[in-house]
N, CA and C atoms as an extended XYZ file, in Angstrom:
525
Properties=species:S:1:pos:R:3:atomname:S:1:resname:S:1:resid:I:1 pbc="F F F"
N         0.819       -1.193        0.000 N   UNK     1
C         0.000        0.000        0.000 CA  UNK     1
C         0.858        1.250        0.000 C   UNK     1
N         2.227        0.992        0.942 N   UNK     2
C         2.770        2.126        0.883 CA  UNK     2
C         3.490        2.420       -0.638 C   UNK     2
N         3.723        1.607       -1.066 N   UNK     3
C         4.077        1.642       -2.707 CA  UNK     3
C         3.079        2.220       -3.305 C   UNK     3
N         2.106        2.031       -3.115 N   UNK     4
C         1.204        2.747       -4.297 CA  UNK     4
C         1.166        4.330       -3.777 C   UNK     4
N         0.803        4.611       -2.830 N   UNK     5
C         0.751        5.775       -2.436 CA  UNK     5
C         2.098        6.776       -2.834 C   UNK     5
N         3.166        6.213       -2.666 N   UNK     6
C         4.895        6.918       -3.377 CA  UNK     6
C         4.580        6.746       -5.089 C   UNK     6
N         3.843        6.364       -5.149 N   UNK     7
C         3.837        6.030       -6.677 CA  UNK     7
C         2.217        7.080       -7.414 C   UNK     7
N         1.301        7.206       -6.763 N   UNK     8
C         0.498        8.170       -7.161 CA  UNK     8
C         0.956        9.593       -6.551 C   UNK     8
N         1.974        9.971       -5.742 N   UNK     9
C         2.457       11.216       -5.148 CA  UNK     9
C         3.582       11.319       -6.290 C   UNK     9
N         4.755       10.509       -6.943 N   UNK    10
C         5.043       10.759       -7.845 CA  UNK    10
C         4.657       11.271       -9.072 C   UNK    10
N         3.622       10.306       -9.596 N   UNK    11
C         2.652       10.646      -10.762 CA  UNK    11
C         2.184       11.873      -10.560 C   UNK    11
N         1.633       12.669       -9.302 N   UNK    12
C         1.089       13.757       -9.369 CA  UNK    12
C         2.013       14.785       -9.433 C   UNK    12
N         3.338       14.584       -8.812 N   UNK    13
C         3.906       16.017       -9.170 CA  UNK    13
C         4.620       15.708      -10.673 C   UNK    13
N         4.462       14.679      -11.295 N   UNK    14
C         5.452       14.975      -12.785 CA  UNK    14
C         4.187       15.609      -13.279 C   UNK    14
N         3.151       15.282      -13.048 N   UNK    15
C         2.030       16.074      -14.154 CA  UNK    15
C         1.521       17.135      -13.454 C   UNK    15
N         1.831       17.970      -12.657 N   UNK    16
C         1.448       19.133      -12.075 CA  UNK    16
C         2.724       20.205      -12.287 C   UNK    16
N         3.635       19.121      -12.826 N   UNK    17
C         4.939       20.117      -13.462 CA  UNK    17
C         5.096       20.376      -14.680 C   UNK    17
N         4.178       19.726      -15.640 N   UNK    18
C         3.983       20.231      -16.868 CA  UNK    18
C         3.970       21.628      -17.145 C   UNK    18
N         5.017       22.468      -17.811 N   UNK    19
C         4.329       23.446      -18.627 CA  UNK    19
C         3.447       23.695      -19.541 C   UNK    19
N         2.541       24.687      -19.550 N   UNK    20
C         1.848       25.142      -20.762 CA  UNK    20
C         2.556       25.501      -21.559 C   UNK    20
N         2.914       24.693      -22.695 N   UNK    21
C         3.916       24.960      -23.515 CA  UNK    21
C         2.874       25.441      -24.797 C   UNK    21
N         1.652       25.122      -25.044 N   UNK    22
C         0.458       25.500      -26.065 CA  UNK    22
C        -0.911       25.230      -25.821 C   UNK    22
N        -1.389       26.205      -26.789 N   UNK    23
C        -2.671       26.313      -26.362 CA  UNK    23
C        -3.984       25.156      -25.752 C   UNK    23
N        -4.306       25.108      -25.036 N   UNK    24
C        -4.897       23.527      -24.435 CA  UNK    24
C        -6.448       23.672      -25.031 C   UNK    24
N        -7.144       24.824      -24.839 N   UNK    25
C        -8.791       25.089      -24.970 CA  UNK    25
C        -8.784       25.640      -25.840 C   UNK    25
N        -9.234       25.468      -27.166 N   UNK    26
C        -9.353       26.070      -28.707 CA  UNK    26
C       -10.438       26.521      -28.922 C   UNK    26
N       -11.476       26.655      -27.844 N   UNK    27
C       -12.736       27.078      -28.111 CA  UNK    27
C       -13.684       27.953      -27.010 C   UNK    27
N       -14.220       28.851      -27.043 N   UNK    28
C       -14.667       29.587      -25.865 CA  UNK    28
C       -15.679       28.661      -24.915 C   UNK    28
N       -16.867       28.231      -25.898 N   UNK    29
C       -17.566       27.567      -25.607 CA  UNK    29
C       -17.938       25.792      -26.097 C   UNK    29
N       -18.232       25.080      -24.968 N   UNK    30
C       -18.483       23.383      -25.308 CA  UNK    30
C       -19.563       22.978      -24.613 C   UNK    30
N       -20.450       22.476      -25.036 N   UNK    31
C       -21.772       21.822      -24.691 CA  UNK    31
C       -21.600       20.263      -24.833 C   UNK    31
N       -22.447       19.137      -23.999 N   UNK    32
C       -22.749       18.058      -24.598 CA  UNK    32
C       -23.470       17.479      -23.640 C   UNK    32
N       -23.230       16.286      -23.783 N   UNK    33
C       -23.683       14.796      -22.835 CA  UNK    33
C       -22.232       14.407      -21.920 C   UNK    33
N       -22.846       14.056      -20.771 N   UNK    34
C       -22.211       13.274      -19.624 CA  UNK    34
C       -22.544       11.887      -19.425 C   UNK    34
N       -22.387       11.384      -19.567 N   UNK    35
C       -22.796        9.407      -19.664 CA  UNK    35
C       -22.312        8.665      -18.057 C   UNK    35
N       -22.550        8.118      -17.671 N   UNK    36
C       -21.800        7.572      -16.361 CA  UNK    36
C       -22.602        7.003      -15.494 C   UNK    36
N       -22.235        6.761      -14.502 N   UNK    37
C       -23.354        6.474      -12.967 CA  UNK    37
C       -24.155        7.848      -13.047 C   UNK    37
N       -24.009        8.921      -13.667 N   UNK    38
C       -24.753        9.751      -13.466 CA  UNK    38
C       -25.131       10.623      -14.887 C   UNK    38
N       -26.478       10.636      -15.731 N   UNK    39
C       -26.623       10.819      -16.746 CA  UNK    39
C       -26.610       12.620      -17.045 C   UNK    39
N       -25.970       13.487      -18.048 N   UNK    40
C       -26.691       14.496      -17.822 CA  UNK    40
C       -26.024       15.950      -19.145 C   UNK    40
N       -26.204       16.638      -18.924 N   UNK    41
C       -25.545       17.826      -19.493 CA  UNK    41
C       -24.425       18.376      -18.929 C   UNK    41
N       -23.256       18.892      -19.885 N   UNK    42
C       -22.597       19.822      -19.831 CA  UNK    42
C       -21.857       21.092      -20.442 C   UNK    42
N       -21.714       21.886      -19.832 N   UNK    43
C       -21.242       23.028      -20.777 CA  UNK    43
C       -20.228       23.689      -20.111 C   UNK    43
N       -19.546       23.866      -20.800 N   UNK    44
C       -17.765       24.602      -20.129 CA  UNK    44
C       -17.451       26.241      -20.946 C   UNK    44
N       -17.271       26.666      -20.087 N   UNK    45
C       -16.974       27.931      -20.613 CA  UNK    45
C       -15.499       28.285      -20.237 C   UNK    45
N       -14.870       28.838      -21.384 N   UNK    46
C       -13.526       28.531      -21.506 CA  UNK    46
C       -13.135       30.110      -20.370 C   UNK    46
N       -11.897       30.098      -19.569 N   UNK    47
C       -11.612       31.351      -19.126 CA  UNK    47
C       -10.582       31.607      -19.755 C   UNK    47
N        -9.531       30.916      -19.831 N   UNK    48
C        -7.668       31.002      -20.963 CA  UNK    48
C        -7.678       29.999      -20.985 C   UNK    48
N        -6.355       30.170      -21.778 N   UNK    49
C        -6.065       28.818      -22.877 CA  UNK    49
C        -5.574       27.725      -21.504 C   UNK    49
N        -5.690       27.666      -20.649 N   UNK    50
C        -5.663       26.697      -19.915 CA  UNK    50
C        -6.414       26.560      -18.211 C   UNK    50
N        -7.663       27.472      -18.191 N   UNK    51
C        -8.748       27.413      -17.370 CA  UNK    51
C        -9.955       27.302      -18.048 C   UNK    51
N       -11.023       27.066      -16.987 N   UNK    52
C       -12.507       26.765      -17.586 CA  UNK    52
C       -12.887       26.463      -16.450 C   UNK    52
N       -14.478       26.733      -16.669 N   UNK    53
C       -15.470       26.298      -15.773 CA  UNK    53
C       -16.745       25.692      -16.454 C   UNK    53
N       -17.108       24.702      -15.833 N   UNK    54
C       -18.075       23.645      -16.370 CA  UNK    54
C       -19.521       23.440      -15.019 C   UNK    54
N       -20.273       23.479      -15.795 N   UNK    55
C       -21.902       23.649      -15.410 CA  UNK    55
C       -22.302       21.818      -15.507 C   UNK    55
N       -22.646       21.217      -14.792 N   UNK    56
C       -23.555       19.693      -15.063 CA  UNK    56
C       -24.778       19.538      -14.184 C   UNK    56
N       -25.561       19.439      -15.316 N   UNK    57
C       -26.919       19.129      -14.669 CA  UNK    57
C       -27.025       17.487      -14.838 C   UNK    57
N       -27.251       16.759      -13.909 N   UNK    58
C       -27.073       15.075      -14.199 CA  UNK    58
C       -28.339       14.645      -12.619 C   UNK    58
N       -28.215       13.224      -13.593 N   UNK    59
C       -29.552       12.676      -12.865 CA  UNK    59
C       -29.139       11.331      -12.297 C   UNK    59
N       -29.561       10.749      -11.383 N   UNK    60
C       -28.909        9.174      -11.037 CA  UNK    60
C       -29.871        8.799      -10.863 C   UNK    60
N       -30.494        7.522      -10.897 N   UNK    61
C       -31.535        6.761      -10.482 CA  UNK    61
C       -31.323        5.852      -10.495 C   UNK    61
N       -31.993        4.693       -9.038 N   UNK    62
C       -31.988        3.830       -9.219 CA  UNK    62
C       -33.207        2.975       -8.735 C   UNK    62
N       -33.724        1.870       -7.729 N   UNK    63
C       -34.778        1.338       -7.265 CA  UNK    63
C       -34.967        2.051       -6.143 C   UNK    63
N       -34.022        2.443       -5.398 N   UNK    64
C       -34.505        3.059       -3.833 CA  UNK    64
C       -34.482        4.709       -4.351 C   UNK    64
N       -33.818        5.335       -4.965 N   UNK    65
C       -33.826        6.624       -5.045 CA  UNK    65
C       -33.386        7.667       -6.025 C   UNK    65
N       -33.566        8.478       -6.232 N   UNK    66
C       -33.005        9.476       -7.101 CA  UNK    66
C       -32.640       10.548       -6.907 C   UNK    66
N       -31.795       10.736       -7.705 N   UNK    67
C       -30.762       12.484       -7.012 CA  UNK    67
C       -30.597       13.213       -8.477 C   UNK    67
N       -30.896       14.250       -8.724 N   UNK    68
C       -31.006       15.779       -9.167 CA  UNK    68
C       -29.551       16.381       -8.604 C   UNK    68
N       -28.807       16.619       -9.714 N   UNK    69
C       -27.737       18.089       -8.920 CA  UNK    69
C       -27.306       18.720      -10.129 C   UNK    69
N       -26.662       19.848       -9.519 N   UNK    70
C       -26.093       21.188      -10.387 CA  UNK    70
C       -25.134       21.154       -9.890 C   UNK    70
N       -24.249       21.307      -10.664 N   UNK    71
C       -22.874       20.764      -10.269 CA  UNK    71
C       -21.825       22.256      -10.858 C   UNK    71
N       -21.044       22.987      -10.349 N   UNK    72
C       -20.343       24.110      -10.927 CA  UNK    72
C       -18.436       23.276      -10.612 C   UNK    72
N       -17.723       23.458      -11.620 N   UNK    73
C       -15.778       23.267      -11.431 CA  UNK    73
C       -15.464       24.308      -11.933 C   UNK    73
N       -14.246       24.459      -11.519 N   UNK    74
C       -13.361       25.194      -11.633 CA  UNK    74
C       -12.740       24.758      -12.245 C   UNK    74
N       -12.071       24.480      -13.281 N   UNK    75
C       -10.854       23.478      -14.120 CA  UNK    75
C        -9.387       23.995      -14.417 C   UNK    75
N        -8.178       23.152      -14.384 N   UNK    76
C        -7.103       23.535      -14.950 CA  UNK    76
C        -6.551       22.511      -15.667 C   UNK    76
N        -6.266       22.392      -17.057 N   UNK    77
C        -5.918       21.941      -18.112 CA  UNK    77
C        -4.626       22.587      -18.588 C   UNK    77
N        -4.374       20.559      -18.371 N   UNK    78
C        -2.552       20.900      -19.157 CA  UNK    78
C        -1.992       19.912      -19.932 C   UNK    78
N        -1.279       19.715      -20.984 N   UNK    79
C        -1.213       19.179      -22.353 CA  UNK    79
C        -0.690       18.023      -21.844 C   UNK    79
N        -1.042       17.181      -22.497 N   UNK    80
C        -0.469       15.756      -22.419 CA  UNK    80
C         0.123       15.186      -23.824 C   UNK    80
N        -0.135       15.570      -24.828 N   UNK    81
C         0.634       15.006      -26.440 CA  UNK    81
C        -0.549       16.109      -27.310 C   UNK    81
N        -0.160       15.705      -28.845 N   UNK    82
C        -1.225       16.532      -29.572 CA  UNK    82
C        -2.250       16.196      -29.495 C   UNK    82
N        -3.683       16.890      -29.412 N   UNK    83
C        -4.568       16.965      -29.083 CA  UNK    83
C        -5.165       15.880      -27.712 C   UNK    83
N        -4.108       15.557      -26.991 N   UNK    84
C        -4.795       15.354      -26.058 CA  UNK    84
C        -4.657       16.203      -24.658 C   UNK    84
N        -5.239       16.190      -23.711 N   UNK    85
C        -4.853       17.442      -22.159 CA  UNK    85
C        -5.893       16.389      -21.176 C   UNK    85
N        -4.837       16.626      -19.863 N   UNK    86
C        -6.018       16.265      -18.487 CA  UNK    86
C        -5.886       17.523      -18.119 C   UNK    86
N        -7.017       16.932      -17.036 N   UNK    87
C        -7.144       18.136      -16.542 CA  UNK    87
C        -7.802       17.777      -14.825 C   UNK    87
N        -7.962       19.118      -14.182 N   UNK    88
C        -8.126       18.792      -12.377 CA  UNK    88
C        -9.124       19.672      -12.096 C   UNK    88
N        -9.667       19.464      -11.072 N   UNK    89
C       -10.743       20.757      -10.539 CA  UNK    89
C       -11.219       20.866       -9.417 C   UNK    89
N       -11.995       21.536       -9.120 N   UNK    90
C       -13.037       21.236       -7.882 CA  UNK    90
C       -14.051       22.329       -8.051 C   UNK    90
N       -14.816       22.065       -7.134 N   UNK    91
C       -16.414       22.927       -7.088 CA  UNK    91
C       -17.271       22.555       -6.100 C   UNK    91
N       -18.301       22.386       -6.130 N   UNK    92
C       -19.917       21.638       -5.269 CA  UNK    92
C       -20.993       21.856       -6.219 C   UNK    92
N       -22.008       21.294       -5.206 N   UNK    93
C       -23.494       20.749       -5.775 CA  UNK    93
C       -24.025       21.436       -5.103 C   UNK    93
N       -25.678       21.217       -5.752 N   UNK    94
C       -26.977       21.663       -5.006 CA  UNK    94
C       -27.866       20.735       -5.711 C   UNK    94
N       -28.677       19.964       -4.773 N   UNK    95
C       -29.691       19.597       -5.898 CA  UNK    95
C       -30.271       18.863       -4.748 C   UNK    95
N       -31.526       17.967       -5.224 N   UNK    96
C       -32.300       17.188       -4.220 CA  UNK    96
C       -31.602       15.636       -4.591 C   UNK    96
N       -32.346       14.592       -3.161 N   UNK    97
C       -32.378       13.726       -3.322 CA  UNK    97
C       -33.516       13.151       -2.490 C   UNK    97
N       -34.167       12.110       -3.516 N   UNK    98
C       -35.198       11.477       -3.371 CA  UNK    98
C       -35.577       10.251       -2.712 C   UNK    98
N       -35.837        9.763       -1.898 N   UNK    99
C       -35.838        8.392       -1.364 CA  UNK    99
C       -37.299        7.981       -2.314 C   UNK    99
N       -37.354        6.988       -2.913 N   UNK   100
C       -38.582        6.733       -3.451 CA  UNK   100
C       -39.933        5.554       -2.391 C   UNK   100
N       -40.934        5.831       -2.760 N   UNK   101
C       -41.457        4.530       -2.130 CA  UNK   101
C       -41.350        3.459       -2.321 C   UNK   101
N       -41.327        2.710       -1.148 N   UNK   102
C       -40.816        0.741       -0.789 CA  UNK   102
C       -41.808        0.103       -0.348 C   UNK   102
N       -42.393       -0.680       -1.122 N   UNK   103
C       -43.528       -1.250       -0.378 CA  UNK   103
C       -42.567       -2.914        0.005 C   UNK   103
N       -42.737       -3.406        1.003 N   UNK   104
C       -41.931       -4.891        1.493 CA  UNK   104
C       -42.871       -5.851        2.233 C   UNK   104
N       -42.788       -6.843        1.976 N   UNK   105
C       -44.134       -7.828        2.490 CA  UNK   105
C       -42.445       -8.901        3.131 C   UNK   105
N       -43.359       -9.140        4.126 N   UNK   106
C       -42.676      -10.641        5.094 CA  UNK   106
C       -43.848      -11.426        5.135 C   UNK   106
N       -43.320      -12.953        5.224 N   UNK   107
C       -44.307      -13.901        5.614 CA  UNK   107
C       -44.186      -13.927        6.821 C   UNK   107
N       -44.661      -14.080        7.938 N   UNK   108
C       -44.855      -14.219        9.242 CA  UNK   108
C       -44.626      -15.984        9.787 C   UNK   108
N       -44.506      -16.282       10.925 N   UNK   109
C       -44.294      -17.778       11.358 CA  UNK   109
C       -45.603      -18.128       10.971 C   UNK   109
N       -46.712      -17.584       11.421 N   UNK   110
C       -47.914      -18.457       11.223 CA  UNK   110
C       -48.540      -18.363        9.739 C   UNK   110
N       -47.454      -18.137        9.101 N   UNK   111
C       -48.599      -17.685        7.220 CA  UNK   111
C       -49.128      -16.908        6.815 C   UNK   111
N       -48.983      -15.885        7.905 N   UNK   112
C       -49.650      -14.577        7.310 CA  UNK   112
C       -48.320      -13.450        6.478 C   UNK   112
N       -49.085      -12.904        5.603 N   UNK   113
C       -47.889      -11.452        4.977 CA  UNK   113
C       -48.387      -10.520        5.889 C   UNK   113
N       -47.251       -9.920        6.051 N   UNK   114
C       -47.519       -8.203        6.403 CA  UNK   114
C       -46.434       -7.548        5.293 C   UNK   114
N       -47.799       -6.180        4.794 N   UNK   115
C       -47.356       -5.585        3.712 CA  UNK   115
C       -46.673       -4.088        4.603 C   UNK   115
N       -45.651       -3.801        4.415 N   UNK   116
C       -45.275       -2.144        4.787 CA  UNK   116
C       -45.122       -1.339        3.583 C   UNK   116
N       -45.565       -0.452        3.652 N   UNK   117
C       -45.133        0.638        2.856 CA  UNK   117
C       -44.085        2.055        3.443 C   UNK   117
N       -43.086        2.296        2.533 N   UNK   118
C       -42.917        3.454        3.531 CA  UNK   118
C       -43.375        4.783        2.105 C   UNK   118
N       -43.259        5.755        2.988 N   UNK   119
C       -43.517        6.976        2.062 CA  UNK   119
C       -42.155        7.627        1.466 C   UNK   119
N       -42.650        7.783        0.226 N   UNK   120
C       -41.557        8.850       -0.411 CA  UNK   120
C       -40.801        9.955        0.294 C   UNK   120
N       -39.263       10.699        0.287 N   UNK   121
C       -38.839       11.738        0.934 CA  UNK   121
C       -38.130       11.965        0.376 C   UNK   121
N       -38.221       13.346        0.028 N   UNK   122
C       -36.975       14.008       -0.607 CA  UNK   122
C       -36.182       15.444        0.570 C   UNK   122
N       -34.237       15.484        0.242 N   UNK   123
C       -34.066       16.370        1.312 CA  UNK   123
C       -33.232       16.829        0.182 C   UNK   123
N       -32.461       18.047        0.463 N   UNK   124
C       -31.703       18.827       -0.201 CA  UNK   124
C       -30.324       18.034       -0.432 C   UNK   124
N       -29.875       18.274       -1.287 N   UNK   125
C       -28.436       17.420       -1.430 CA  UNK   125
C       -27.336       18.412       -1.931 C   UNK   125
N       -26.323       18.872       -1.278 N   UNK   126
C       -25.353       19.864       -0.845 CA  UNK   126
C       -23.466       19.013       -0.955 C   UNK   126
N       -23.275       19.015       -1.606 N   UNK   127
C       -21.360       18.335       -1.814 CA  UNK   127
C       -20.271       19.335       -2.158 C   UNK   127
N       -19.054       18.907       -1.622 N   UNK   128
C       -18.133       19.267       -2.232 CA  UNK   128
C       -17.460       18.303       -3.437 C   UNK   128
N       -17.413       18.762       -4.726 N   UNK   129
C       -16.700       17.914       -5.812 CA  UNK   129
C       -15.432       17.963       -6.209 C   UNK   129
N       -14.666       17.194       -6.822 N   UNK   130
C       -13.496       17.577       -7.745 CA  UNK   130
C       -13.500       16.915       -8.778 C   UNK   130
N       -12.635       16.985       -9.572 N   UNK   131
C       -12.518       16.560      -10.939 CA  UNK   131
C       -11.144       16.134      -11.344 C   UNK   131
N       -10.790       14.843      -11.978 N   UNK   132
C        -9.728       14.779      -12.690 CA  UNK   132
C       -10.096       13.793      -13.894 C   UNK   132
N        -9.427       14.096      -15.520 N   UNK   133
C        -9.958       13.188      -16.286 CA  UNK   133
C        -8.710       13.970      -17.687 C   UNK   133
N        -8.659       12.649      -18.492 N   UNK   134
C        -8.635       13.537      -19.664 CA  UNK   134
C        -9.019       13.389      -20.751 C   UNK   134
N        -8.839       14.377      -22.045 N   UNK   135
C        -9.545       14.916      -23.054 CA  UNK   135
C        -9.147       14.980      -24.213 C   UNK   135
N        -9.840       14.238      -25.348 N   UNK   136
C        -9.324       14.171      -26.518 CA  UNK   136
C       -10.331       15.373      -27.947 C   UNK   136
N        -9.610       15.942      -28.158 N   UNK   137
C       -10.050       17.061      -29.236 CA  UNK   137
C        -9.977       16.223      -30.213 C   UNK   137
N       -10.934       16.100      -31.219 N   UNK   138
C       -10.858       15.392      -32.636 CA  UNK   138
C       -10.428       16.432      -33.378 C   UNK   138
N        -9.478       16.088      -34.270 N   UNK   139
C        -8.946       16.814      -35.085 CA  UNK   139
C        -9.919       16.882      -36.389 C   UNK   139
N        -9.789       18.539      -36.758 N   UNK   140
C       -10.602       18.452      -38.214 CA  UNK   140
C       -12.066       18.414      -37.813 C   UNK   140
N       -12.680       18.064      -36.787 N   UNK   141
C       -14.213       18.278      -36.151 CA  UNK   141
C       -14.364       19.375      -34.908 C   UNK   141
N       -15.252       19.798      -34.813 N   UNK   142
C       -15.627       20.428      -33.181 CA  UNK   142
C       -15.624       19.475      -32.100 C   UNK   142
N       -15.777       18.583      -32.211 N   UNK   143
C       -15.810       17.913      -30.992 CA  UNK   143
C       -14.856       16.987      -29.997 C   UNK   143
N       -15.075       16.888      -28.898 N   UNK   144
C       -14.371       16.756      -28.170 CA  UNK   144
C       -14.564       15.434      -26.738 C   UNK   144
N       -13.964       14.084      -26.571 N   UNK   145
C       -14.267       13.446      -25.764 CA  UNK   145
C       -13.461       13.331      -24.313 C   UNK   145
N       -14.171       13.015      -23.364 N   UNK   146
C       -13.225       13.284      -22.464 CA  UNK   146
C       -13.634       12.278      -21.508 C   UNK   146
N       -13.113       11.650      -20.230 N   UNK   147
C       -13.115       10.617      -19.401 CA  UNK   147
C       -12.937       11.133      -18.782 C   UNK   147
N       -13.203       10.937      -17.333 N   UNK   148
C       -12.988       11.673      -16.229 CA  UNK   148
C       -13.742       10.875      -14.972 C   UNK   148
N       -13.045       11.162      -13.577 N   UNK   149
C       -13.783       10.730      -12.625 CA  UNK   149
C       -13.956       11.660      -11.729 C   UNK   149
N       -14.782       11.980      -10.954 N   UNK   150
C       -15.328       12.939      -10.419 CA  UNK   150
C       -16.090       12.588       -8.718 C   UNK   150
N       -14.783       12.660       -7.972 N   UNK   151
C       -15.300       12.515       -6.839 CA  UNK   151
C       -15.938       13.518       -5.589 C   UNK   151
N       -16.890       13.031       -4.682 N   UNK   152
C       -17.366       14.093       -4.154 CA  UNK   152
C       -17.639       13.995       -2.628 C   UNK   152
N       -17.755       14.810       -1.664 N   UNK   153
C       -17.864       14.623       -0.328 CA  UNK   153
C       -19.808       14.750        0.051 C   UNK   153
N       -20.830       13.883        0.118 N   UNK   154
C       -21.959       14.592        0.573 CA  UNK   154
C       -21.997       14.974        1.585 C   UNK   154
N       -22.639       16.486        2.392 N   UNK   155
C       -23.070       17.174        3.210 CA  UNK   155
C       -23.880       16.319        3.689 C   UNK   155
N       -25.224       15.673        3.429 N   UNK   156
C       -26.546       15.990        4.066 CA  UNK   156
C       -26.585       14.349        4.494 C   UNK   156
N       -26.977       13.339        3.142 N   UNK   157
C       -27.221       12.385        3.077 CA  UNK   157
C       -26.687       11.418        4.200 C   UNK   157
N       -26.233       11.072        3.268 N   UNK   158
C       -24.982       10.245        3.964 CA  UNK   158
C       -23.657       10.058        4.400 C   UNK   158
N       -23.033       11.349        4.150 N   UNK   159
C       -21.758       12.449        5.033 CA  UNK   159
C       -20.997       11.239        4.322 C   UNK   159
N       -20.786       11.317        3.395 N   UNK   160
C       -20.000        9.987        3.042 CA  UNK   160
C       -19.088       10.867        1.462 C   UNK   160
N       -17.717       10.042        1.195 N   UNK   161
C       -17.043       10.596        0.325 CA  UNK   161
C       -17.213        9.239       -0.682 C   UNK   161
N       -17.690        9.859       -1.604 N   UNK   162
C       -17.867        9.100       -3.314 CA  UNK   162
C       -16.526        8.984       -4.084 C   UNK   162
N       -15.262        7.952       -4.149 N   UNK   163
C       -14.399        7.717       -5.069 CA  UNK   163
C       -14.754        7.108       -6.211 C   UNK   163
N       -15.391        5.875       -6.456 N   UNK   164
C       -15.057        5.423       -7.051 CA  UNK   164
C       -16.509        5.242       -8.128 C   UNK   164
N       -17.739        5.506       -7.136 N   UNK   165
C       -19.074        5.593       -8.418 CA  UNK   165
C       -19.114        6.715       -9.567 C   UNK   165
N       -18.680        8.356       -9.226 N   UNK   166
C       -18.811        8.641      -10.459 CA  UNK   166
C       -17.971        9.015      -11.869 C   UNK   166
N       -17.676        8.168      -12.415 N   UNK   167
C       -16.944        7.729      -13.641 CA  UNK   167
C       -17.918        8.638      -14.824 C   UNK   167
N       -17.384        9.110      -15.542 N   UNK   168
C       -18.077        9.796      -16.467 CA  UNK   168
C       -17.243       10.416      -17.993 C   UNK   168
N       -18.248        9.865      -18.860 N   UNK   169
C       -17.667        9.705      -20.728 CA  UNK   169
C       -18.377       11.510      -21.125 C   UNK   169
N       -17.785       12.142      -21.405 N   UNK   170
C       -18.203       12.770      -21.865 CA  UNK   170
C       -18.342       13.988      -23.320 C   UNK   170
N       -19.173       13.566      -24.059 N   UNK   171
C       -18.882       14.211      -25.467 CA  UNK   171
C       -19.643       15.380      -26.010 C   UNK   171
N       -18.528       16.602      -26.432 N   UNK   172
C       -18.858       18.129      -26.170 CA  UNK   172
C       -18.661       18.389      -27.938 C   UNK   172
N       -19.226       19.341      -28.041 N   UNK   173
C       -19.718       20.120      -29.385 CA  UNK   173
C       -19.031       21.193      -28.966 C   UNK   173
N       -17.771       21.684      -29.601 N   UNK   174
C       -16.803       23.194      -29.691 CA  UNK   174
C       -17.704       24.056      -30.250 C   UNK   174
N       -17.737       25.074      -29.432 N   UNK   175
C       -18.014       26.310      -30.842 CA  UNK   175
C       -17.437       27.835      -30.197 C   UNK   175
């Protein structure tokens, strides 16, 4: 374990020592789809050729519940070969989350069911996020794919830190 840890503290400072040696963001504005554990929109608005900030509206659902958020990063992008760049970030959420209704039946010792229902609840859902992933510009097209994982701390729910569920494909329209 302690090997891996000397070995992702390495990895992070050779790529946090990259210079911007050229331009990384060729476009002011990028829209698209987010694909992942969490479905949704995004749009990045370029600040320089190697900042941006990105807007995601995304949805998760599953049998017990569903979550709504708005998601704002901060981004910094830095070149990795031609047309490709990672990049890092952070930000937070706002959005709800839904507990849906459960109806659950037991058989009892003597043969009888008992049916429960519980009721629907939704509470506010409040995180801190970050971002790391990287990004491939198609050459000769506007568009642009990118991988990324995006972990987050929840406030409300379940005070719990998200590594490894949200994974996310995402493909943007330059203009």
């Amino acid at each position: 374990m302690k090997k891996a840890n000397w070995l992702l503290l390495t990895l992070g400072i050779i790529l946090f020592s990259f210079d911007t040696s050229w331009a990384q963001l060729n476009s002011q504005h990028a829209v698209g789809g987010r694909f992942g554990s969490a479905t949704g929109f995004s749009y990045r608005y370029t600040l320089s050729d190697d900042r941006a900030v990105e807007g995601i509206l995304s949805i998760q659902s599953n049998s017990k519940s569903r979550r709504f958020r708005m998601v704002g990063l901060y981004q910094y992008h830095k070149p990795l070969a031609e047309n490709f760049t990672w990049f890092y970030g952070f930000g937070g959420s706002v959005g709800s989350f839904r507990y849906k209704s459960e109806v659950t039946q037991t058989t009892n010792p003597d043969g009888s069911v008992t049916t429960r229902r519980t009721d629907p609840k939704s509470e506010l859902a409040l995180s801190i996020d970050g971002i790391v992933g990287i990004e491939y510009n198609i050459p000769t097209t506007p568009l642009s794919v990118s991988l990324d994982v995006k972990p987050y701390f929840d406030f409300l729910q379940e005070s719990s830190i998200r590594l490894i569920d949200p994974f996310g494909l995402t493909i943007r329209y330059k203009f």
